[in-house]
Tab-separated table of C-alpha atoms in Angstrom:
chain	number	residue	atom	x	y	z
A	1	UNK	CA	-49.916	3.572	67.172
A	2	UNK	CA	-46.235	4.117	68.261
A	3	UNK	CA	-47.642	3.346	71.774
A	4	UNK	CA	-49.392	0.374	70.618
A	5	UNK	CA	-46.207	-0.934	68.621
A	6	UNK	CA	-44.415	-0.477	72.274
A	7	UNK	CA	-46.823	-2.283	74.738
A	8	UNK	CA	-46.735	-5.053	72.029
A	9	UNK	CA	-42.862	-4.955	71.816
A	10	UNK	CA	-42.755	-4.735	75.546
A	11	UNK	CA	-45.032	-7.990	76.238
A	12	UNK	CA	-43.444	-9.925	73.951
A	13	UNK	CA	-40.202	-8.836	75.711
A	14	UNK	CA	-42.330	-9.470	79.530
A	15	UNK	CA	-43.506	-12.702	78.487
A	16	UNK	CA	-39.651	-13.445	77.315
A	17	UNK	CA	-38.775	-12.544	80.778
A	18	UNK	CA	-41.524	-14.519	82.301
A	19	UNK	CA	-42.554	-11.176	84.900
A	20	UNK	CA	-45.778	-10.046	84.868
A	21	UNK	CA	-44.997	-6.240	85.171
A	22	UNK	CA	-46.873	-4.527	83.389
A	23	UNK	CA	-45.091	-0.826	82.377
A	24	UNK	CA	-48.640	0.100	81.875
A	25	UNK	CA	-49.900	-0.230	85.268
A	26	UNK	CA	-48.270	1.751	87.687
A	27	UNK	CA	-47.095	0.490	91.245
A	28	UNK	CA	-48.413	1.841	94.462
A	29	UNK	CA	-45.970	3.292	95.131
A	30	UNK	CA	-44.864	4.532	92.193
A	31	UNK	CA	-47.911	6.794	92.403
A	32	UNK	CA	-47.542	7.422	95.875
A	33	UNK	CA	-44.130	8.134	95.562
A	34	UNK	CA	-45.342	10.499	91.991
A	35	UNK	CA	-47.761	11.915	94.510
A	36	UNK	CA	-45.700	13.610	96.757
A	37	UNK	CA	-43.045	14.329	94.927
A	38	UNK	CA	-45.189	16.676	92.161
A	39	UNK	CA	-47.432	18.150	95.227
A	40	UNK	CA	-43.452	19.149	96.928
A	41	UNK	CA	-42.220	20.654	93.452
A	42	UNK	CA	-45.712	22.547	92.124
A	43	UNK	CA	-46.346	23.819	96.145
A	44	UNK	CA	-42.385	24.750	96.370
A	45	UNK	CA	-42.863	26.269	92.387
A	46	UNK	CA	-45.982	28.095	93.223
A	47	UNK	CA	-45.604	29.694	96.565
A	48	UNK	CA	-42.148	30.584	96.552
A	49	UNK	CA	-40.293	29.926	93.431
A	50	UNK	CA	-42.029	31.500	90.916
A	51	UNK	CA	-43.720	34.098	92.997
A	52	UNK	CA	-40.289	35.390	94.017
A	53	UNK	CA	-38.810	35.626	90.033
A	54	UNK	CA	-42.295	37.425	89.570
A	55	UNK	CA	-41.705	40.076	92.111
A	56	UNK	CA	-38.080	40.493	90.800
A	57	UNK	CA	-39.709	40.760	87.137
A	58	UNK	CA	-42.114	43.326	88.074
A	59	UNK	CA	-39.831	45.289	90.449
A	60	UNK	CA	-37.327	45.396	87.281
A	61	UNK	CA	-40.104	46.722	85.181
A	62	UNK	CA	-41.209	48.862	87.442
A	63	UNK	CA	-37.894	50.486	87.959
A	64	UNK	CA	-37.169	50.705	84.091
A	65	UNK	CA	-40.479	51.606	83.398
A	66	UNK	CA	-39.823	54.108	86.344
A	67	UNK	CA	-36.266	54.971	85.065
A	68	UNK	CA	-37.410	55.397	81.460
A	69	UNK	CA	-39.879	58.020	82.742
A	70	UNK	CA	-37.461	60.044	84.778
A	71	UNK	CA	-35.302	60.150	81.913
A	72	UNK	CA	-37.895	61.233	80.036
A	73	UNK	CA	-38.911	64.368	82.368
A	74	UNK	CA	-35.346	65.442	82.647
A	75	UNK	CA	-35.342	65.287	78.589
A	76	UNK	CA	-37.950	67.239	79.136
A	77	UNK	CA	-36.999	69.442	81.594
A	78	UNK	CA	-33.549	70.156	79.929
A	79	UNK	CA	-35.347	70.794	77.043
A	80	UNK	CA	-37.731	73.529	78.648
A	81	UNK	CA	-35.027	74.662	80.064
A	82	UNK	CA	-33.061	74.982	77.346
A	83	UNK	CA	-35.638	76.809	75.669
A	84	UNK	CA	-36.015	79.215	78.121
A	85	UNK	CA	-32.310	79.928	77.609
A	86	UNK	CA	-32.230	80.855	74.268
A	87	UNK	CA	-35.164	83.019	75.160
A	88	UNK	CA	-33.455	84.822	77.191
A	89	UNK	CA	-29.857	85.083	75.639
A	90	UNK	CA	-32.265	86.623	72.872
A	91	UNK	CA	-34.426	89.000	75.034
A	92	UNK	CA	-30.459	89.786	76.899
A	93	UNK	CA	-29.455	90.187	72.822
A	94	UNK	CA	-32.172	92.710	72.137
A	95	UNK	CA	-32.610	94.481	75.201
A	96	UNK	CA	-28.731	95.164	74.994
A	97	UNK	CA	-29.148	96.099	70.988
A	98	UNK	CA	-32.207	98.493	72.846
A	99	UNK	CA	-29.587	99.855	74.927
A	100	UNK	CA	-27.056	100.476	72.238
A	101	UNK	CA	-29.549	102.212	70.442
A	102	UNK	CA	-31.021	104.684	72.989
A	103	UNK	CA	-27.217	105.230	73.873
A	104	UNK	CA	-26.173	106.333	70.147
A	105	UNK	CA	-29.088	108.505	70.068
A	106	UNK	CA	-28.603	109.776	73.581
A	107	UNK	CA	-25.122	110.460	72.783
A	108	UNK	CA	-26.321	111.860	69.298
A	109	UNK	CA	-28.757	113.714	71.141
A	110	UNK	CA	-25.677	114.997	73.861
A	111	UNK	CA	-23.375	115.175	71.638
A	112	UNK	CA	-25.926	117.613	69.641
A	113	UNK	CA	-26.686	119.684	72.649
A	114	UNK	CA	-23.536	119.931	73.455
A	115	UNK	CA	-22.313	121.690	70.369
A	116	UNK	CA	-25.010	123.656	70.177
A	117	UNK	CA	-24.187	124.798	73.400
A	118	UNK	CA	-20.775	124.985	72.257
A	119	UNK	CA	-21.613	127.390	69.532
A	120	UNK	CA	-24.483	129.491	71.588
A	121	UNK	CA	-21.244	130.238	73.780
A	122	UNK	CA	-18.923	130.920	71.252
A	123	UNK	CA	-21.198	133.521	69.467
A	124	UNK	CA	-22.387	135.200	73.095
A	125	UNK	CA	-18.944	135.017	73.872
A	126	UNK	CA	-18.111	136.668	70.152
A	127	UNK	CA	-20.666	138.956	70.180
A	128	UNK	CA	-19.640	139.878	73.748
A	129	UNK	CA	-16.015	140.416	72.358
A	130	UNK	CA	-17.700	142.565	69.740
A	131	UNK	CA	-19.454	144.661	71.704
A	132	UNK	CA	-16.873	144.879	74.263
A	133	UNK	CA	-14.264	145.986	71.427
A	134	UNK	CA	-17.211	148.387	70.396
A	135	UNK	CA	-17.680	150.009	73.558
A	136	UNK	CA	-13.761	150.485	74.303
A	137	UNK	CA	-13.099	151.759	70.546
A	138	UNK	CA	-16.388	154.449	71.277
A	139	UNK	CA	-14.778	155.258	74.598
A	140	UNK	CA	-11.401	155.595	73.030
A	141	UNK	CA	-12.889	157.701	70.592
A	142	UNK	CA	-14.809	159.665	72.920
A	143	UNK	CA	-11.703	160.104	74.890
A	144	UNK	CA	-9.647	160.485	72.299
A	145	UNK	CA	-11.946	163.132	70.323
A	146	UNK	CA	-12.133	164.831	73.840
A	147	UNK	CA	-7.834	164.895	74.545
A	148	UNK	CA	-7.456	165.041	70.749
A	149	UNK	CA	-9.020	168.492	70.720
A	150	UNK	CA	-7.777	169.838	73.792
A	151	UNK	CA	-4.256	168.523	73.002
A	152	UNK	CA	-4.168	170.105	69.679
A	153	UNK	CA	-5.188	173.284	70.416
A	154	UNK	CA	-2.640	172.827	73.290
A	155	UNK	CA	0.080	172.416	71.478
A	156	UNK	CA	-1.029	174.501	68.656
A	157	UNK	CA	-0.924	177.389	71.223
A	158	UNK	CA	2.254	176.914	72.463
A	159	UNK	CA	3.775	176.623	68.752
A	160	UNK	CA	1.892	179.146	67.723
A	161	UNK	CA	1.810	181.570	70.698
A	162	UNK	CA	1.026	185.106	70.500
A	163	UNK	CA	1.286	185.125	66.646
A	164	UNK	CA	-2.239	184.209	67.033
A	165	UNK	CA	-3.856	186.974	69.012
A	166	UNK	CA	-5.514	188.882	66.017
A	167	UNK	CA	-7.683	188.033	64.388
A	168	UNK	CA	-7.014	187.864	60.915
A	169	UNK	CA	-3.755	185.748	61.436
A	170	UNK	CA	-6.001	183.307	64.063
A	171	UNK	CA	-8.040	182.598	61.242
A	172	UNK	CA	-5.927	181.943	58.414
A	173	UNK	CA	-4.221	179.377	61.219
A	174	UNK	CA	-7.150	177.627	61.966
A	175	UNK	CA	-8.177	177.374	58.416
A	176	UNK	CA	-4.849	176.251	57.091
A	177	UNK	CA	-4.787	173.822	60.001
A	178	UNK	CA	-8.252	172.370	59.275
A	179	UNK	CA	-7.411	172.180	55.560
A	180	UNK	CA	-4.156	169.809	56.413
A	181	UNK	CA	-6.168	168.071	59.132
A	182	UNK	CA	-8.949	167.258	56.901
A	183	UNK	CA	-6.280	166.028	54.135
A	184	UNK	CA	-4.280	164.038	56.601
A	185	UNK	CA	-7.790	162.593	58.076
A	186	UNK	CA	-8.483	161.446	54.718
A	187	UNK	CA	-5.563	159.580	54.285
A	188	UNK	CA	-5.030	158.193	57.939
A	189	UNK	CA	-8.711	157.060	57.907
A	190	UNK	CA	-8.256	154.933	54.793
A	191	UNK	CA	-5.127	153.503	56.691
A	192	UNK	CA	-6.732	153.455	59.685
A	193	UNK	CA	-9.683	151.195	58.646
A	194	UNK	CA	-6.611	148.920	56.943
A	195	UNK	CA	-4.706	149.144	60.233
A	196	UNK	CA	-8.060	147.612	62.479
A	197	UNK	CA	-8.881	145.281	59.758
A	198	UNK	CA	-5.733	143.648	59.518
B	1	UNK	CA	-37.906	0.711	65.209
B	2	UNK	CA	-39.346	-0.219	67.944
B	3	UNK	CA	-40.579	-3.989	66.542
B	4	UNK	CA	-37.119	-3.987	65.123
B	5	UNK	CA	-35.043	-2.585	68.080
B	6	UNK	CA	-37.126	-5.808	70.144
B	7	UNK	CA	-36.683	-8.416	67.772
B	8	UNK	CA	-32.633	-7.168	68.764
B	9	UNK	CA	-33.050	-7.449	72.390
B	10	UNK	CA	-35.081	-10.977	71.509
B	11	UNK	CA	-32.095	-11.864	69.484
B	12	UNK	CA	-29.120	-10.721	71.936
B	13	UNK	CA	-30.722	-12.627	74.503
B	14	UNK	CA	-29.902	-15.840	73.085
B	15	UNK	CA	-26.872	-14.882	72.956
B	16	UNK	CA	-26.292	-14.091	76.714
B	17	UNK	CA	-25.746	-10.455	77.307
B	18	UNK	CA	-28.022	-7.959	79.864
B	19	UNK	CA	-30.545	-6.908	77.056
B	20	UNK	CA	-32.871	-4.049	78.406
B	21	UNK	CA	-35.890	-4.785	79.102
B	22	UNK	CA	-39.240	-3.975	80.921
B	23	UNK	CA	-38.022	-5.275	83.936
B	24	UNK	CA	-35.646	-2.339	84.014
B	25	UNK	CA	-38.496	-0.134	85.356
B	26	UNK	CA	-39.538	-2.513	87.608
B	27	UNK	CA	-35.670	-2.693	90.469
B	28	UNK	CA	-35.901	-4.512	93.658
B	29	UNK	CA	-36.955	-2.507	96.179
B	30	UNK	CA	-34.259	-0.848	98.245
B	31	UNK	CA	-36.270	0.770	101.229
B	32	UNK	CA	-39.910	-0.311	102.827
B	33	UNK	CA	-39.744	-3.624	100.374
B	34	UNK	CA	-43.767	-4.517	99.721
B	35	UNK	CA	-45.481	-1.249	101.687
B	36	UNK	CA	-46.876	1.704	99.535
B	37	UNK	CA	-43.824	3.239	100.160
B	38	UNK	CA	-41.359	1.165	98.272
B	39	UNK	CA	-38.291	2.975	97.136
B	40	UNK	CA	-36.396	1.360	94.709
B	41	UNK	CA	-33.815	3.128	91.977
B	42	UNK	CA	-36.007	5.500	89.365
B	43	UNK	CA	-37.844	6.600	92.992
B	44	UNK	CA	-34.129	7.088	94.049
B	45	UNK	CA	-33.657	8.816	91.028
B	46	UNK	CA	-36.853	11.045	90.869
B	47	UNK	CA	-35.962	12.005	94.232
B	48	UNK	CA	-33.014	13.344	92.893
B	49	UNK	CA	-34.351	14.759	90.156
B	50	UNK	CA	-36.892	16.524	91.806
B	51	UNK	CA	-34.470	17.993	95.414
B	52	UNK	CA	-31.923	19.080	91.514
B	53	UNK	CA	-34.663	20.884	90.581
B	54	UNK	CA	-35.905	22.431	93.865
B	55	UNK	CA	-31.835	23.155	94.646
B	56	UNK	CA	-31.327	25.069	91.387
B	57	UNK	CA	-35.080	27.352	91.355
B	58	UNK	CA	-34.380	27.661	95.264
B	59	UNK	CA	-31.416	29.050	95.185
B	60	UNK	CA	-32.197	31.159	92.099
B	61	UNK	CA	-35.403	32.967	93.689
B	62	UNK	CA	-33.514	33.226	96.257
B	63	UNK	CA	-30.479	34.917	94.613
B	64	UNK	CA	-32.494	36.788	92.669
B	65	UNK	CA	-32.316	40.734	92.089
B	66	UNK	CA	-32.822	43.634	89.966
B	67	UNK	CA	-29.933	43.162	88.082
B	68	UNK	CA	-29.685	39.347	86.712
B	69	UNK	CA	-26.670	37.699	86.836
B	70	UNK	CA	-25.196	34.872	84.716
B	71	UNK	CA	-27.695	32.101	86.197
B	72	UNK	CA	-30.183	34.097	87.352
B	73	UNK	CA	-30.610	35.125	83.365
B	74	UNK	CA	-30.342	31.681	82.557
B	75	UNK	CA	-33.167	30.821	84.853
B	76	UNK	CA	-35.183	33.623	83.750
B	77	UNK	CA	-34.953	32.628	80.003
B	78	UNK	CA	-36.489	29.217	80.630
B	79	UNK	CA	-39.153	31.274	83.093
B	80	UNK	CA	-39.930	33.756	80.105
B	81	UNK	CA	-40.063	30.954	78.169
B	82	UNK	CA	-42.951	29.596	79.433
B	83	UNK	CA	-44.277	32.417	79.866
B	84	UNK	CA	-44.536	33.403	76.272
B	85	UNK	CA	-43.972	30.850	74.107
B	86	UNK	CA	-46.207	28.384	75.576
B	87	UNK	CA	-48.752	30.198	77.693
B	88	UNK	CA	-49.302	33.910	76.459
B	89	UNK	CA	-48.936	32.145	72.959
B	90	UNK	CA	-52.146	29.113	73.411
B	91	UNK	CA	-54.061	31.333	75.985
B	92	UNK	CA	-53.208	34.797	75.554
B	93	UNK	CA	-52.237	37.175	78.408
B	94	UNK	CA	-55.067	37.785	79.971
B	95	UNK	CA	-56.370	34.626	80.616
B	96	UNK	CA	-52.874	33.217	80.356
B	97	UNK	CA	-51.219	34.805	83.559
B	98	UNK	CA	-53.850	32.664	85.532
B	99	UNK	CA	-52.163	30.052	84.715
B	100	UNK	CA	-48.204	31.190	83.881
B	101	UNK	CA	-47.105	29.437	87.506
B	102	UNK	CA	-48.602	25.590	86.599
B	103	UNK	CA	-48.047	25.787	82.874
B	104	UNK	CA	-44.323	26.221	84.471
B	105	UNK	CA	-44.103	24.372	87.419
B	106	UNK	CA	-44.935	20.968	84.632
B	107	UNK	CA	-42.439	21.941	82.352
B	108	UNK	CA	-39.791	22.284	84.423
B	109	UNK	CA	-40.726	19.558	86.500
B	110	UNK	CA	-41.157	17.143	83.209
B	111	UNK	CA	-38.059	18.175	82.521
B	112	UNK	CA	-35.978	17.487	84.694
B	113	UNK	CA	-37.669	14.142	85.328
B	114	UNK	CA	-36.581	13.468	81.675
B	115	UNK	CA	-33.615	14.583	81.537
B	116	UNK	CA	-32.328	12.369	84.292
B	117	UNK	CA	-32.547	9.534	81.543
B	118	UNK	CA	-28.986	10.641	79.920
B	119	UNK	CA	-27.613	12.246	82.821
B	120	UNK	CA	-24.514	9.335	84.661
B	121	UNK	CA	-25.243	7.084	86.865
B	122	UNK	CA	-28.953	7.753	86.984
B	123	UNK	CA	-29.575	6.948	83.373
B	124	UNK	CA	-33.525	6.831	83.437
B	125	UNK	CA	-35.981	9.084	83.123
B	126	UNK	CA	-37.794	10.240	86.439
B	127	UNK	CA	-40.797	9.669	83.490
B	128	UNK	CA	-40.285	6.271	82.366
B	129	UNK	CA	-42.803	4.169	85.298
B	130	UNK	CA	-45.896	5.493	84.425
B	131	UNK	CA	-46.585	7.169	88.028
B	132	UNK	CA	-45.345	10.127	87.140
B	133	UNK	CA	-47.308	11.121	84.163
B	134	UNK	CA	-50.272	9.826	85.752
B	135	UNK	CA	-49.984	12.389	88.578
B	136	UNK	CA	-49.114	15.152	86.290
B	137	UNK	CA	-52.195	14.758	83.387
B	138	UNK	CA	-54.548	14.137	86.741
B	139	UNK	CA	-52.898	17.573	87.850
B	140	UNK	CA	-53.300	19.120	84.116
B	141	UNK	CA	-57.175	17.318	84.299
B	142	UNK	CA	-58.453	18.560	87.213
B	143	UNK	CA	-56.985	22.138	86.111
B	144	UNK	CA	-58.670	22.544	82.841
B	145	UNK	CA	-62.225	20.546	84.093
B	146	UNK	CA	-61.641	23.583	87.013
B	147	UNK	CA	-60.715	26.088	84.732
B	148	UNK	CA	-63.788	24.563	82.627
B	149	UNK	CA	-66.157	24.412	85.657
B	150	UNK	CA	-64.847	28.198	86.784
B	151	UNK	CA	-66.018	29.927	82.739
B	152	UNK	CA	-69.513	28.287	82.668
B	153	UNK	CA	-69.917	26.744	86.073
B	154	UNK	CA	-70.367	23.034	86.651
B	155	UNK	CA	-73.778	22.062	84.939
B	156	UNK	CA	-72.280	24.545	82.031
B	157	UNK	CA	-69.276	23.480	81.555
B	158	UNK	CA	-70.583	19.992	80.776
B	159	UNK	CA	-73.275	21.207	78.507
B	160	UNK	CA	-71.182	22.945	76.732
B	161	UNK	CA	-68.437	20.158	76.191
B	162	UNK	CA	-70.723	17.472	75.609
B	163	UNK	CA	-72.959	18.913	73.871
B	164	UNK	CA	-71.193	21.503	71.793
B	165	UNK	CA	-73.640	24.684	70.067
B	166	UNK	CA	-74.196	24.864	66.948
B	167	UNK	CA	-74.863	21.333	66.297
B	168	UNK	CA	-77.896	19.521	64.820
B	169	UNK	CA	-79.521	17.343	67.420
B	170	UNK	CA	-79.195	13.870	65.856
B	171	UNK	CA	-75.316	14.608	65.339
B	172	UNK	CA	-75.417	14.663	69.813
B	173	UNK	CA	-75.939	10.504	69.460
B	174	UNK	CA	-72.680	10.479	67.862
B	175	UNK	CA	-70.633	13.672	69.096
B	176	UNK	CA	-71.354	13.884	72.656
B	177	UNK	CA	-69.735	10.189	73.195
B	178	UNK	CA	-67.126	11.357	71.517
B	179	UNK	CA	-66.716	14.645	73.165
B	180	UNK	CA	-67.124	12.822	76.574
B	181	UNK	CA	-64.289	10.419	75.504
B	182	UNK	CA	-61.684	13.202	75.003
B	183	UNK	CA	-62.656	15.311	78.098
B	184	UNK	CA	-62.374	12.675	80.389
B	185	UNK	CA	-60.519	9.967	78.947
B	186	UNK	CA	-58.856	10.204	76.086
B	187	UNK	CA	-56.589	13.846	76.658
B	188	UNK	CA	-55.622	12.385	80.403
B	189	UNK	CA	-54.592	8.895	78.723
B	190	UNK	CA	-52.769	10.214	75.817
B	191	UNK	CA	-50.991	12.816	77.634
B	192	UNK	CA	-49.997	9.738	79.933
B	193	UNK	CA	-48.938	7.871	77.341
B	194	UNK	CA	-46.930	9.961	75.142
B	195	UNK	CA	-44.379	10.601	77.300
B	196	UNK	CA	-44.392	7.824	79.384
B	197	UNK	CA	-43.778	5.632	76.283
B	198	UNK	CA	-41.160	7.711	74.816
B	199	UNK	CA	-39.226	7.897	77.316
B	200	UNK	CA	-39.563	4.221	78.018
B	201	UNK	CA	-38.367	3.678	74.669
B	202	UNK	CA	-35.773	5.713	74.680
B	203	UNK	CA	-34.123	4.188	77.588
B	204	UNK	CA	-34.710	0.692	75.762
B	205	UNK	CA	-32.911	2.102	72.913
B	206	UNK	CA	-29.948	3.721	74.785
B	207	UNK	CA	-29.549	0.674	76.664
B	208	UNK	CA	-29.587	-1.157	73.764
B	209	UNK	CA	-26.699	0.316	72.352
B	210	UNK	CA	-24.482	0.794	75.067
B	211	UNK	CA	-25.069	-2.955	76.393
B	212	UNK	CA	-24.209	-4.589	72.763
B	213	UNK	CA	-21.244	-1.942	72.486
B	214	UNK	CA	-19.717	-3.777	75.437
B	215	UNK	CA	-21.141	-7.235	74.501
B	216	UNK	CA	-19.338	-6.163	71.093
B	217	UNK	CA	-16.482	-4.764	72.528
B	218	UNK	CA	-15.697	-7.413	75.047
B	219	UNK	CA	-17.351	-10.401	74.576
B	220	UNK	CA	-17.452	-10.922	70.749
B	221	UNK	CA	-14.840	-12.483	68.082
B	222	UNK	CA	-12.685	-10.880	66.364
B	223	UNK	CA	-13.828	-8.624	63.291
B	224	UNK	CA	-17.121	-8.729	65.007
B	225	UNK	CA	-15.738	-6.119	67.416
B	226	UNK	CA	-15.540	-3.509	64.638
B	227	UNK	CA	-19.827	-3.506	64.925
B	228	UNK	CA	-19.265	-2.235	68.388
B	229	UNK	CA	-17.942	1.156	67.072
B	230	UNK	CA	-21.411	1.077	65.135
B	231	UNK	CA	-23.330	0.780	68.557
B	232	UNK	CA	-21.276	3.252	70.038
B	233	UNK	CA	-21.897	5.552	67.681
B	234	UNK	CA	-25.416	4.865	67.445
B	235	UNK	CA	-25.437	5.081	71.510
B	236	UNK	CA	-23.922	8.393	71.198
B	237	UNK	CA	-26.631	9.456	68.390
B	238	UNK	CA	-29.385	8.619	70.918
B	239	UNK	CA	-28.408	9.774	73.649
B	240	UNK	CA	-28.433	13.491	72.310
B	241	UNK	CA	-31.718	12.353	70.381
B	242	UNK	CA	-32.991	11.527	74.182
B	243	UNK	CA	-31.679	14.695	75.100
B	244	UNK	CA	-33.896	16.985	72.284
B	245	UNK	CA	-36.787	14.459	73.113
B	246	UNK	CA	-36.593	14.834	76.959
B	247	UNK	CA	-36.841	19.134	76.014
B	248	UNK	CA	-39.541	17.940	73.190
B	249	UNK	CA	-41.985	16.367	75.623
B	250	UNK	CA	-41.495	18.548	78.504
B	251	UNK	CA	-42.647	21.227	75.962
B	252	UNK	CA	-45.373	19.407	73.910
B	253	UNK	CA	-46.922	18.243	77.783
B	254	UNK	CA	-46.693	21.916	78.842
B	255	UNK	CA	-48.342	23.124	75.579
B	256	UNK	CA	-51.088	20.583	75.681
B	257	UNK	CA	-51.475	21.270	78.974
B	258	UNK	CA	-52.428	24.699	77.832
B	259	UNK	CA	-54.113	23.797	74.826
B	260	UNK	CA	-56.562	21.315	77.189
B	261	UNK	CA	-56.929	25.060	78.811
B	262	UNK	CA	-57.921	27.152	76.404
B	263	UNK	CA	-60.389	24.284	74.981
B	264	UNK	CA	-62.209	24.181	78.290
B	265	UNK	CA	-63.019	28.075	78.425
B	266	UNK	CA	-63.527	29.102	74.767
B	267	UNK	CA	-66.663	30.083	73.774
B	268	UNK	CA	-66.760	27.527	70.815
B	269	UNK	CA	-64.896	24.949	69.412
C-alpha cells in the first residue's frame, strides 16, 4: 500500500515536473550497469572474499579444536604421570617400611644371636676357667699332699732326730702329731674354705 | 506520510526553491549520453559503493589471519551475522551452508548500495533507482528456482510449487494461479519494490528536509527562519532513520532470499 501511495505521489511529482520518467521503469543503462556491478561484486565475493574468510575460519576452528585436543591429551598425560608418581611413592613407602621391618627383625635376630653367642662364650669361658681352676687346685692339692708329707716327715725327722729311734717314743710322737694335725685340719679346713670363697 | 511529503513538495515548489523530485533519480548523463552504457551521477555513486565494498572486503580477505585484528573482527562479525542470524536461522545449517555465500553477498551489497543515501556528497542510495533492485531480485529469483529444480527436478518443482499436495483437487483452480503469481511474479516484484521504494522515499524525505532547512534559513523572512530549526532536526532524525532503514532493508532482502529458497525446497507448504 505504501508502494502504491508512493507511486501515485511519484506520478503527481512527475506530472508537476512535466517529465515522462517513471521510476518503476528501468532505463537500459540502469539495467546494464546494475548487472555489471552485481556480477563483479558477486564474482569477487563468492570466488575470493568469502572462500578466503571461510578458509581462515576453518583453519581457526581446526586450530582451536587441535589445541583443545592437545590440552586434553596433555592433561590426561599429566594425570597419568601424577597417578604413576603417587603409585611409585606408595610403592617406595611400602618398600621402605618393609626394609625397615626386615632390618628391625634382622637386627633383633643378630642381637639375639650375638647375645646367645656371647652368653655361650661367657659360660664356656667360665666353665673353662672353673675347670682350669679345679685342675690347678687338684694339681696343687696333689703336689701339696706329696710335698707336705715328705716335707713334714723331713722336718719332723730333723726336729726329732734320733730320739725317735725307739719304737715306743716314735709311736707316741706320731700319734701326738696326728692328733694335732687332725685338730688343726678341722680348723684350717674351715678357715680354708672361707678363704677360698672370699 | 508520503502523501503529506508530496503535498509539501508541491506546495514548496510554488515558492520556487529546489524541491526534491523524481527527476533527481534521472540526473543528466556524464558519459556516453544516450547509449546503453550511459553513466550519470547515480551510476557513479554505485561504482563508488561497489569499489568501497570490494576494497574493504578484498583487503580484509587478503589480510585475514588466524588471530583476527580489530578490522578483521568487525568483518567477521558481519559475516557471522549473515551466516548464523540469517542463513542458518532460516535454512538450517545443513542446507544453509550452500547458500551462505549468496546471502552474505546480497546482504553486504544491498547494504552498501543503500547506505550511500546518507553518505555526504554521494547523498543518494544506489538502490533508489530500480535497475539495481531488479538485478538483485532476478538473482534471487534464479537462485530459488534453481534450488527448487535441484530438489524436485524441473517438472517436479512445478508440480510441487503450483499444485501443493494435500489439497482437494477443486481448489487447484484457485490455488494454482495464486501460487504461480506468487512464485513467478510477486516474490521478485515485492523484493524489487520494497527495496527501491524505501530508498527512494528516504531520499525524498531527506532531501526535502534539508532543502527546506536551507530555504528557511537563507531565503525566508523573519520569524519563519525559526522553522528551519525544526526541519533541520527533522532532517537529522531522518538521517538516523535512513541509516537504520539501509541496514534493515539489506537484512530484509537477505532474509527473504533465505525464506524463498526455503519455500522452494521444503517438502510441505
